[in-house]
Short mmCIF file of C-alpha atoms in Angstrom, two decimals:
data_model
loop_
_atom_site.label_atom_id
_atom_site.label_comp_id
_atom_site.label_asym_id
_atom_site.label_seq_id
_atom_site.Cartn_x
_atom_site.Cartn_y
_atom_site.Cartn_z
CA ARG V 1 0.10 0.04 0.07
CA PRO V 2 2.69 2.51 -1.12
CA LEU V 3 0.02 5.47 -1.20
CA LEU V 4 -1.52 4.85 2.23
CA ARG V 5 1.79 4.70 3.56
CA ALA V 6 2.84 7.90 1.96
CA ALA V 7 -0.45 9.45 3.26
CA VAL V 8 0.48 8.53 6.75
CA ARG V 9 3.69 9.71 6.69
CA ALA V 10 3.03 12.67 5.27
CA GLY V 11 0.49 13.52 8.39
CA HIS V 12 -2.41 13.61 6.19
CA VAL V 13 -4.16 10.18 7.32
CA SER V 14 -4.10 9.07 11.05
CA THR V 15 -2.74 5.59 11.43
CA ARG V 16 -6.29 4.93 12.66
CA SER V 17 -8.14 5.64 9.48
CA ALA V 18 -5.29 3.94 7.49
CA LEU V 19 -6.00 0.62 9.46
CA THR V 20 -9.77 1.21 8.94
CA VAL V 21 -9.39 1.44 4.94
CA LEU V 22 -6.34 -1.43 5.13
CA PRO V 23 -8.47 -4.20 3.50
CA VAL V 24 -10.16 -2.32 0.98
CA ALA V 25 -7.40 -0.11 0.18
CA ARG V 26 -5.80 -2.31 -2.66
CA GLY V 27 -4.88 -2.09 -6.35
CA ASP V 28 -6.85 0.31 -8.24
CA ASP V 29 -8.99 1.12 -5.72
CA GLU V 30 -6.07 2.54 -3.31
CA ALA V 31 -5.86 5.91 -4.56
CA ALA V 32 -9.96 6.46 -4.14
CA TRP V 33 -10.16 5.06 -0.37
CA VAL V 34 -6.54 7.24 0.47
CA ALA V 35 -8.41 10.12 -0.60
CA ARG V 36 -11.44 9.09 1.45
CA ALA V 37 -9.49 8.97 4.28
CA ARG V 38 -7.97 12.07 4.07
CA THR V 39 -11.30 13.91 4.19
CA GLU V 40 -13.89 11.52 6.09
CA THR V 41 -14.35 10.36 9.67
CA VAL V 42 -13.13 7.16 10.77
CA ARG V 43 -16.72 6.33 11.88
CA ALA V 44 -17.70 7.23 8.17
CA LEU V 45 -14.70 5.10 6.96
CA GLU V 46 -15.73 1.93 9.03
CA ALA V 47 -19.22 2.44 7.31
CA ALA V 48 -18.20 2.95 3.67
CA VAL V 49 -15.69 -0.38 4.40
CA ARG V 50 -18.69 -2.54 5.70
CA THR V 51 -20.63 -1.42 2.55
CA ALA V 52 -17.47 -2.79 0.49
CA GLY V 53 -17.69 -6.21 2.12
CA ALA V 54 -14.86 -6.16 4.52
CA PRO V 55 -14.75 -6.10 8.09
CA GLY V 56 -14.59 -2.60 9.23
CA GLY V 57 -14.31 -0.48 12.62
CA GLU V 58 -12.90 -2.19 15.52
CA THR V 59 -11.18 -5.26 15.52
CA PRO V 60 -12.02 -8.30 17.79
CA ALA V 61 -8.98 -7.89 19.50
CA GLU V 62 -10.26 -4.53 20.31
CA ARG V 63 -13.68 -5.38 22.24
CA TRP V 64 -13.15 -7.67 25.06
CA ASP V 65 -15.54 -8.98 27.95
CA ASP V 66 -14.65 -9.58 31.36
CA VAL V 67 -15.59 -13.35 32.15
CA PHE V 68 -16.31 -14.51 35.43
CA ALA V 69 -17.70 -18.27 37.11
CA PRO V 70 -17.28 -20.13 40.51
CA LEU V 71 -15.49 -23.14 40.00
CA SER V 72 -15.25 -26.07 42.56
CA PRO V 73 -12.01 -28.13 42.53
CA GLU V 74 -13.67 -30.67 40.54
CA GLN V 75 -14.78 -28.23 37.92
CA ARG V 76 -11.43 -26.64 37.78
CA GLU V 77 -9.78 -30.01 37.53
CA ALA V 78 -11.99 -30.81 34.25
CA PHE V 79 -11.24 -27.17 32.84
CA ASP V 80 -7.88 -27.40 33.46
CA GLU V 81 -7.32 -30.79 31.40
CA ALA V 82 -9.57 -29.70 28.81
CA ILE V 83 -7.39 -26.40 28.60
CA GLU V 84 -3.94 -28.33 28.38
CA LEU V 85 -5.14 -30.20 25.90
CA ALA V 86 -6.15 -27.95 23.69
CA GLY V 87 -2.90 -26.08 24.22
CA SER V 88 -0.86 -29.52 22.65
CA HIS V 89 -2.97 -29.38 19.83
CA LEU V 90 -3.46 -25.18 19.27
CA GLY V 91 0.36 -24.95 20.49
CA ALA V 92 1.70 -24.01 23.72
CA ALA V 93 2.04 -20.25 23.19
CA SER V 94 -1.60 -20.17 22.24
CA PRO V 95 -3.80 -18.02 24.46
CA LEU V 96 -6.30 -18.88 26.56
CA TRP V 97 -8.94 -17.69 24.64
CA GLN V 98 -8.21 -19.20 21.67
CA ARG V 99 -8.43 -22.34 23.85
CA ILE V 100 -11.54 -22.04 25.25
CA GLU V 101 -12.78 -21.18 21.90
CA ALA V 102 -11.81 -24.42 20.58
CA LEU V 103 -13.43 -26.03 23.42
CA CYS V 104 -16.87 -24.44 22.92
CA GLU V 105 -16.67 -24.84 18.88
CA GLU V 106 -16.31 -28.57 19.82
CA PHE V 107 -19.12 -28.58 22.17
CA LEU V 108 -21.59 -27.00 19.78
CA SER V 109 -20.60 -29.00 16.68
CA ALA V 110 -21.28 -32.23 18.53
CA HIS V 111 -24.67 -30.53 20.00
CA PRO V 112 -26.06 -28.68 17.26
CA GLU V 113 -29.77 -29.40 18.62
CA GLY V 114 -28.70 -27.29 22.00
CA LEU V 115 -28.16 -24.22 19.81
CA PRO V 116 -30.27 -21.10 20.82
CA GLU V 117 -33.33 -20.79 18.42
CA PRO V 118 -33.94 -16.74 17.01
CA GLY V 119 -34.47 -14.76 19.91
CA GLU V 120 -32.94 -16.65 22.60
CA GLY V 121 -29.18 -16.91 23.75
CA PRO V 122 -26.58 -14.22 22.92
CA GLY V 123 -28.04 -11.06 21.63
CA ALA V 124 -31.82 -11.67 22.21
CA GLY V 125 -32.02 -8.87 24.94
CA LYS V 126 -31.39 -11.64 27.64
CA THR V 127 -28.99 -11.12 30.44
CA PRO V 128 -26.35 -14.14 29.59
CA ALA V 129 -25.32 -16.21 32.55
CA PHE V 130 -21.94 -15.93 31.67
CA GLY V 131 -19.61 -13.40 30.05
CA ALA V 132 -22.52 -10.67 30.12
CA ARG V 133 -21.71 -7.61 27.73
CA TRP V 134 -23.33 -4.37 27.38
CA PRO V 135 -24.25 -3.92 23.80
CA VAL V 136 -23.67 -0.20 22.27
CA GLU V 137 -26.30 1.70 22.94
CA PRO V 138 -28.50 2.32 19.39
CA TRP V 139 -28.24 6.28 20.01
CA LEU V 140 -24.25 6.38 20.05
CA GLU V 141 -23.69 5.96 16.32
CA ALA V 142 -26.41 8.83 15.52
CA ALA V 143 -24.94 10.91 17.79
CA LYS V 144 -21.73 10.47 16.42
CA GLU V 145 -23.01 11.45 12.71
CA ALA V 146 -25.00 14.67 14.37
CA LEU V 147 -22.04 15.57 15.71
CA GLU V 148 -19.84 15.32 12.82
CA ARG V 149 -22.43 17.27 11.04
CA GLU V 150 -22.97 19.74 13.41
CA TYR V 151 -19.29 21.14 13.91
CA GLY V 152 -18.27 20.43 10.64
CA ARG V 153 -16.05 17.32 11.46
CA TRP V 154 -14.20 19.65 14.11
CA SER V 155 -13.20 22.11 11.68
CA PHE V 156 -12.64 24.86 14.36
CA LEU V 157 -9.81 22.68 16.05
CA ASP V 158 -6.56 23.64 14.95
CA GLU V 159 -4.57 21.25 12.82
CA VAL V 160 -1.73 19.59 14.25
CA ALA V 161 1.30 19.56 12.22
CA PRO V 162 2.90 16.14 11.88
CA VAL V 163 6.60 15.53 14.06
CA ALA V 164 9.13 14.54 11.67
CA ALA V 165 10.69 11.24 12.73
CA PRO V 166 14.32 11.10 13.47
CA PRO V 167 16.59 10.04 10.79
CA THR V 168 18.17 6.45 10.62
CA ASP V 169 21.12 5.28 9.40
CA ALA V 170 20.49 4.23 5.86
CA GLY V 171 23.34 1.49 6.32
CA ALA V 172 21.20 0.04 8.98
CA ARG V 173 19.22 -2.15 6.31
CA SER V 174 22.15 -4.08 5.51
CA ASP V 175 23.48 -4.51 8.95
CA PRO V 176 20.96 -6.52 11.40
CA PHE V 177 23.28 -5.21 14.57
CA GLN V 178 22.78 -1.20 13.63
CA LEU V 179 19.22 -2.38 12.92
CA ASP V 180 18.64 -3.48 16.20
CA GLU V 181 20.61 -0.52 17.78
CA ASP V 182 18.41 1.91 15.63
CA LEU V 183 15.27 0.51 16.86
CA ARG V 184 15.97 0.15 20.47
CA ARG V 185 16.75 3.99 20.41
CA LEU V 186 13.33 4.57 18.86
CA VAL V 187 11.76 2.46 21.60
CA ALA V 188 13.38 4.37 24.31
CA LEU V 189 12.08 7.32 22.50
CA ARG V 190 8.60 6.20 22.37
CA ASP V 191 8.45 4.73 25.45
CA ARG V 192 9.16 8.62 26.69
CA TRP V 193 6.40 9.86 24.32
CA ASP V 194 3.88 7.31 25.95
CA GLU V 195 4.25 8.81 29.49
CA VAL V 196 3.44 11.98 28.18
CA LEU V 197 0.68 10.92 26.10
CA GLY V 198 -0.81 8.90 29.08
CA ARG V 199 -0.55 12.45 31.27
CA LEU V 200 -2.28 14.46 28.81
CA ALA V 201 -4.80 11.99 27.87
CA MET V 202 -5.66 11.31 31.47
CA LEU V 203 -6.27 15.35 31.99
CA ALA V 204 -8.75 15.50 28.64
CA ARG V 205 -10.42 12.59 30.20
CA LEU V 206 -10.79 13.70 33.68
CA LEU V 207 -11.71 17.28 32.79
CA GLY V 208 -13.97 16.37 30.09
CA LEU V 209 -12.42 18.02 27.21
CA TRP V 210 -13.66 15.77 24.65
CA ARG V 211 -17.01 16.92 25.52
CA ASP V 212 -16.16 20.51 25.38
CA MET V 213 -14.31 19.58 21.80
CA GLY V 214 -17.83 18.38 20.83
CA PHE V 215 -17.16 14.46 20.67
CA ALA V 216 -19.86 12.04 21.86
CA SER V 217 -17.49 10.53 24.07
CA PHE V 218 -13.95 9.87 25.16
CA SER V 219 -13.43 6.68 22.96
CA HIS V 220 -15.03 8.95 19.89
CA TYR V 221 -11.94 11.61 20.65
CA CYS V 222 -9.89 9.21 20.59
CA SER V 223 -10.69 7.45 17.10
CA GLU V 224 -11.56 11.07 15.05
CA ARG V 225 -9.05 13.62 17.03
CA LEU V 226 -5.99 11.32 17.98
CA GLY V 227 -6.67 8.65 15.43
CA MET V 228 -5.70 6.05 18.07
CA SER V 229 -7.75 3.07 19.73
CA SER V 230 -9.50 4.00 22.82
CA ARG V 231 -7.73 0.82 24.09
CA THR V 232 -4.50 1.89 23.51
CA VAL V 233 -5.01 5.36 25.05
CA GLU V 234 -6.92 3.68 28.04
CA GLN V 235 -3.62 1.76 28.92
CA ARG V 236 -1.86 4.65 29.05
CA VAL V 237 -4.56 6.87 31.12
CA ALA V 238 -4.76 3.76 33.64
CA LEU V 239 -0.50 3.35 33.68
CA GLU V 240 -0.42 7.15 34.26
CA ARG V 241 -3.02 6.75 37.34
CA ARG V 242 -0.72 3.98 39.01
CA PHE V 243 2.15 6.31 38.37
CA PHE V 244 1.03 8.49 41.04
CA ALA V 245 0.07 5.96 43.64
CA LEU V 246 3.58 4.15 43.00
CA PRO V 247 5.87 7.23 42.23
CA ALA V 248 9.00 4.78 42.46
CA LEU V 249 7.65 3.16 39.52
CA ARG V 250 7.60 6.06 37.29
CA GLN V 251 11.35 6.80 38.80
CA ALA V 252 12.54 3.47 37.46
CA LEU V 253 11.08 4.26 34.04
CA ARG V 254 12.67 7.48 33.50
CA ASP V 255 15.78 5.95 34.96
CA GLY V 256 15.80 3.26 32.05
CA ARG V 257 15.50 0.49 34.86
CA LEU V 258 12.20 -0.32 33.23
CA SER V 259 10.82 -0.23 30.00
CA TYR V 260 7.06 1.17 29.44
CA GLU V 261 5.62 -2.58 28.85
CA LYS V 262 7.29 -3.69 31.99
CA ALA V 263 6.51 -0.96 33.60
CA ARG V 264 2.80 -1.35 32.96
CA LEU V 265 2.73 -4.93 33.64
CA VAL V 266 4.49 -4.11 37.14
CA ALA V 267 1.85 -1.37 37.92
CA SER V 268 -1.01 -4.34 37.45
CA VAL V 269 0.16 -6.24 40.33
CA ALA V 270 2.44 -3.71 42.42
CA ASP V 271 1.46 -2.04 45.80
CA ASP V 272 3.58 -0.01 48.04
CA ARG V 273 4.90 -3.22 50.13
CA THR V 274 5.69 -5.41 47.17
CA LEU V 275 6.77 -2.84 44.42
CA ASP V 276 10.73 -2.73 45.15
CA GLY V 277 10.71 -6.77 44.69
CA TRP V 278 8.84 -6.37 41.34
CA ILE V 279 10.91 -3.70 40.07
CA ARG V 280 13.57 -6.18 40.71
CA ARG V 281 12.23 -9.05 39.36
CA ALA V 282 11.16 -6.97 36.09
CA GLU V 283 14.71 -5.58 35.71
CA ALA V 284 16.32 -9.58 35.73
CA ALA V 285 13.26 -11.00 33.30
CA THR V 286 12.10 -10.46 29.83
CA CYS V 287 8.58 -8.94 29.31
CA ILE V 288 7.39 -12.36 28.18
CA ALA V 289 8.61 -14.00 31.55
CA LEU V 290 7.47 -11.21 33.84
CA ARG V 291 3.66 -11.60 32.22
CA ARG V 292 3.71 -15.25 32.68
CA GLU V 293 4.92 -15.12 36.45
CA ILE V 294 2.20 -12.32 37.18
CA ASP V 295 -0.74 -14.50 35.27
CA GLY V 296 0.86 -17.31 37.17
CA GLY V 297 0.34 -15.79 40.26
CA ARG V 298 -2.97 -14.63 39.42
CA ASP V 299 -4.01 -18.04 38.59
CA ALA V 300 -3.00 -19.42 42.00
CA GLN V 301 -4.87 -16.84 43.58
CA MET V 302 -8.22 -17.53 41.70
CA ARG V 303 -7.67 -21.41 42.57
CA ALA V 304 -7.52 -20.44 46.12
CA ARG V 305 -10.63 -18.26 45.80
CA ARG V 306 -12.28 -21.20 43.54
CA GLU V 307 -13.21 -18.70 40.82
CA LEU V 308 -12.36 -18.17 37.22
CA GLU V 309 -11.63 -14.85 35.40
CA PHE V 310 -10.32 -13.55 32.70
CA ARG V 311 -10.92 -11.82 29.48
CA LEU V 312 -12.41 -12.63 26.30
CA PRO V 313 -12.68 -11.27 22.62
CA ALA V 314 -16.38 -10.31 22.10
CA GLU V 315 -16.97 -12.94 19.74
CA VAL V 316 -15.57 -15.92 21.94
CA ALA V 317 -17.60 -14.29 25.03
CA ASP V 318 -20.84 -14.89 22.64
CA LEU V 319 -19.53 -18.13 21.76
CA VAL V 320 -19.27 -19.21 25.16
CA VAL V 321 -22.70 -18.25 26.26
CA SER V 322 -24.10 -20.08 23.00
CA ALA V 323 -22.33 -23.26 24.56
CA PHE V 324 -23.64 -22.65 28.22
CA PHE V 325 -27.43 -22.59 26.51
CA ALA V 326 -26.72 -25.71 24.74
CA ALA V 327 -24.94 -27.36 27.61
CA ARG V 328 -28.15 -26.54 29.67
CA ARG V 329 -30.58 -27.64 26.88
CA VAL V 330 -28.80 -30.84 26.44
CA ALA V 331 -28.70 -31.46 30.36
CA GLY V 332 -32.57 -30.50 30.15
CA ARG V 333 -32.18 -28.60 33.38
CA HIS V 334 -30.62 -25.38 34.51
CA LEU V 335 -26.52 -26.09 34.77
CA ALA V 336 -24.67 -23.28 37.00
CA PRO V 337 -21.57 -21.60 35.06
CA GLY V 338 -19.44 -24.25 36.33
CA GLU V 339 -21.42 -27.06 36.00
CA CYS V 340 -21.66 -25.85 32.24
CA LEU V 341 -17.91 -25.47 31.88
CA ARG V 342 -17.45 -29.10 33.68
CA ALA V 343 -19.78 -30.46 30.88
CA ILE V 344 -17.76 -28.40 27.82
CA SER V 345 -14.71 -29.55 29.49
CA ARG V 346 -15.13 -33.18 29.64
CA HIS V 347 -16.57 -33.30 26.19
CA PHE V 348 -13.56 -32.07 24.76
CA VAL V 349 -11.09 -34.27 26.54
CA GLU V 350 -13.55 -37.56 25.64
CA ILE V 351 -13.04 -36.45 21.90
CA TRP V 352 -9.23 -35.33 21.73
CA ARG V 353 -7.85 -37.36 24.14
CA GLU V 354 -6.70 -40.26 21.93
CA THR V 355 -5.02 -38.23 19.16
CA SER V 356 -2.27 -37.37 22.13
CA ARG V 357 1.02 -39.20 21.18
CA THR V 358 3.13 -39.95 24.56
CA THR V 359 6.52 -39.86 22.56
CA ARG V 360 10.07 -38.39 24.06
CA ALA V 361 9.44 -35.53 22.44
CA ARG V 362 6.48 -34.89 23.60
CA LYS V 363 7.66 -35.37 27.14
CA ILE V 364 9.96 -32.96 26.70
CA LEU V 365 7.60 -30.26 25.24
CA ALA V 366 5.34 -31.33 28.37
CA ARG V 367 8.09 -30.93 31.25
CA ASP V 368 8.98 -27.45 29.44
CA ARG V 369 5.24 -26.55 29.17
CA GLY V 370 5.43 -26.39 25.18
CA LEU V 371 7.36 -23.36 25.29
CA CYS V 372 10.64 -22.51 23.38
CA GLN V 373 13.14 -22.13 26.24
CA VAL V 374 15.61 -19.66 24.17
CA PRO V 375 15.55 -16.60 26.81
CA GLY V 376 13.21 -13.84 25.71
CA CYS V 377 11.32 -16.35 22.69
CA SER V 378 7.36 -16.37 23.27
CA ARG V 379 6.93 -18.92 20.44
CA ALA V 380 5.39 -22.72 21.07
CA ALA V 381 8.01 -25.23 21.07
CA VAL V 382 7.90 -27.94 18.55
CA HIS V 383 11.18 -29.88 18.31
CA ALA V 384 13.01 -31.16 21.45
CA HIS V 385 16.84 -29.81 20.76
CA HIS V 386 19.78 -32.45 21.96
CA VAL V 387 22.05 -30.06 24.07
CA GLN V 388 25.04 -32.07 23.13
CA PHE V 389 24.75 -32.73 19.59
CA ARG V 390 23.92 -36.48 18.99
CA SER V 391 26.87 -36.44 16.34
CA LEU V 392 28.94 -35.27 19.07
CA GLY V 393 28.07 -38.08 21.55
CA GLY V 394 24.78 -36.25 23.03
CA GLY V 395 22.24 -38.91 24.46
CA ASP V 396 18.48 -38.83 24.52
CA GLU V 397 18.53 -38.61 28.37
CA PRO V 398 16.07 -35.76 29.45
CA GLU V 399 18.55 -33.54 30.89
CA ASN V 400 20.30 -33.44 27.35
CA LEU V 401 16.85 -32.44 25.59
CA VAL V 402 15.16 -29.08 25.73
CA ALA V 403 12.17 -27.60 24.09
CA ALA V 404 13.01 -25.07 21.35
CA CYS V 405 10.89 -23.40 18.13
CA THR V 406 11.52 -23.87 14.76
CA PHE V 407 13.54 -20.74 14.42
CA HIS V 408 15.74 -20.95 17.08
CA HIS V 409 16.60 -24.54 16.57
CA LEU V 410 17.14 -24.55 12.93
CA HIS V 411 18.05 -20.82 12.47
CA GLY V 412 19.47 -20.18 15.71
CA VAL V 413 21.41 -23.33 17.13
CA HIS V 414 22.14 -25.24 14.08
CA ALA V 415 23.25 -22.05 12.30
CA GLY V 416 25.76 -21.13 15.19
CA TYR V 417 24.09 -18.02 16.17
CA VAL V 418 22.83 -19.51 19.66
CA ASN V 419 24.91 -22.10 21.89
CA VAL V 420 23.54 -23.81 24.50
CA SER V 421 25.20 -25.81 27.37
CA GLY V 422 24.39 -27.61 30.51
CA GLN V 423 21.84 -29.48 31.84
CA ALA V 424 18.10 -29.55 30.78
CA PRO V 425 15.59 -28.10 32.66
CA ASP V 426 17.21 -25.85 35.07
CA ARG V 427 20.99 -25.41 34.60
CA LEU V 428 21.06 -24.80 30.80
CA ARG V 429 23.32 -21.77 29.68
CA TRP V 430 22.73 -19.95 26.61
CA GLN V 431 24.53 -17.47 24.16
CA LEU V 432 22.36 -15.52 21.88
CA GLY V 433 24.01 -13.62 18.95
CA VAL V 434 27.23 -15.72 18.41
CA ARG V 435 29.25 -14.38 15.77
CA ALA V 436 32.67 -14.82 14.36
CA GLY V 437 35.39 -12.22 16.15
CA ARG V 438 32.99 -10.57 18.42
CA ALA V 439 31.37 -11.39 21.78
CA PRO V 440 28.00 -12.67 22.13
CA LEU V 441 25.34 -10.13 22.38
CA LEU V 442 23.81 -12.04 25.20
CA GLU V 443 25.46 -14.53 27.29
CA ASN V 444 25.07 -16.39 30.61
CA TRP V 445 21.46 -16.73 30.50
CA THR V 446 20.02 -19.53 32.52
CA ALA V 447 16.85 -20.77 31.20
CA HIS V 448 13.90 -21.13 33.94
CA ALA V 449 11.60 -24.29 33.09
CA ARG V 450 9.42 -23.49 35.99
CA PRO V 451 7.30 -20.59 37.20
CA VAL V 452 9.35 -18.03 39.40
CA ALA V 453 8.16 -17.49 42.87
CA SER V 454 5.68 -14.42 43.22
CA ALA V 455 7.22 -11.26 44.67
CA THR V 456 5.49 -11.59 47.75
CA SER V 457 6.47 -15.05 48.87
#
């Protein structure tokens, strides 16, 4: 999309508008869509894209529902077994919502007689028993359209000149290490701007400035004026509020001890008592490891409370409601949310259990939680790599096998850019970025095949 890229770079089209027309701005149609994106609102573009037959508006990843259900130990055990089995087929890096989607789809495909009739179930105006979601008020879209006309698409607001991106070394394209250096510099710059954005957005929302400027909601203001997803802006506003409660966290970000993403993760779990411990953990961990540790701690707390709570894309939440409806119809009686989950989980395990093999490689992948053990990697593992190559006398003992993704196994270890030594799973030493005549980019990293204890322990 060269025309769309040029329009974004020149500041004529916002990123939000560009993402909206991206599915249809192809070939001979690109110029026409770029011209529309220059002048029309995001709301109007979303409607036009839908009319053109392509998905427009917010993507599913931007509309999430909070889901809660009490679970007995027996119900939780059935749910965990099904989720683990789904992960073995979808990949260890598959998110929880994707696994839940697989469980519900399998149950509904086997029980079509339980599907809700028109006027029943999701979207029927009833309150779902699980994952309830408030629908968008019908007047909101009409209000947005009316405000666009009344305020002439906010023509009274000053036009903001685009800020030129800092120059980069043209030679970086052929030198991966220079490219990495440039990217790290730009990310550090973006982190500082994110903090400023969060503070100003918090003030704009707190003072209701979006209302004074003629927008229907703060989300409307983010889309049309800032050209950003409201969820992106809300994340920065939430972190800015936490900075005021935890000033040491803001200082750690400014000192370069934490990246913006690490600060956001720490802010979600830390308080005055545990902040120092979480900052030290975050300094020594990758973002991926930190996120997994936090998720593991939350999961342990939910188990202690006998609760299940998570966030799902809206479409998956609706699928869960349909599956619960079907489970109740199949049972011929009302089932509590936990009972519905157990029925759906048991069905999935019954269907898919026999397809799981218990080979040596699968045992290694299961031990390493199905994840690539190269430090910093978030991919699902598909290979069991021999730490000491078999050609050099290495055997098939568990301590000589470690889970690795295809990229790091074939293009990292076997290409000579990654070295690993020691004993799996907890005494492995990694060297990343190995290159002739120069020191590795990272070394003396030890893979953690087991979850790290929480900061409060």
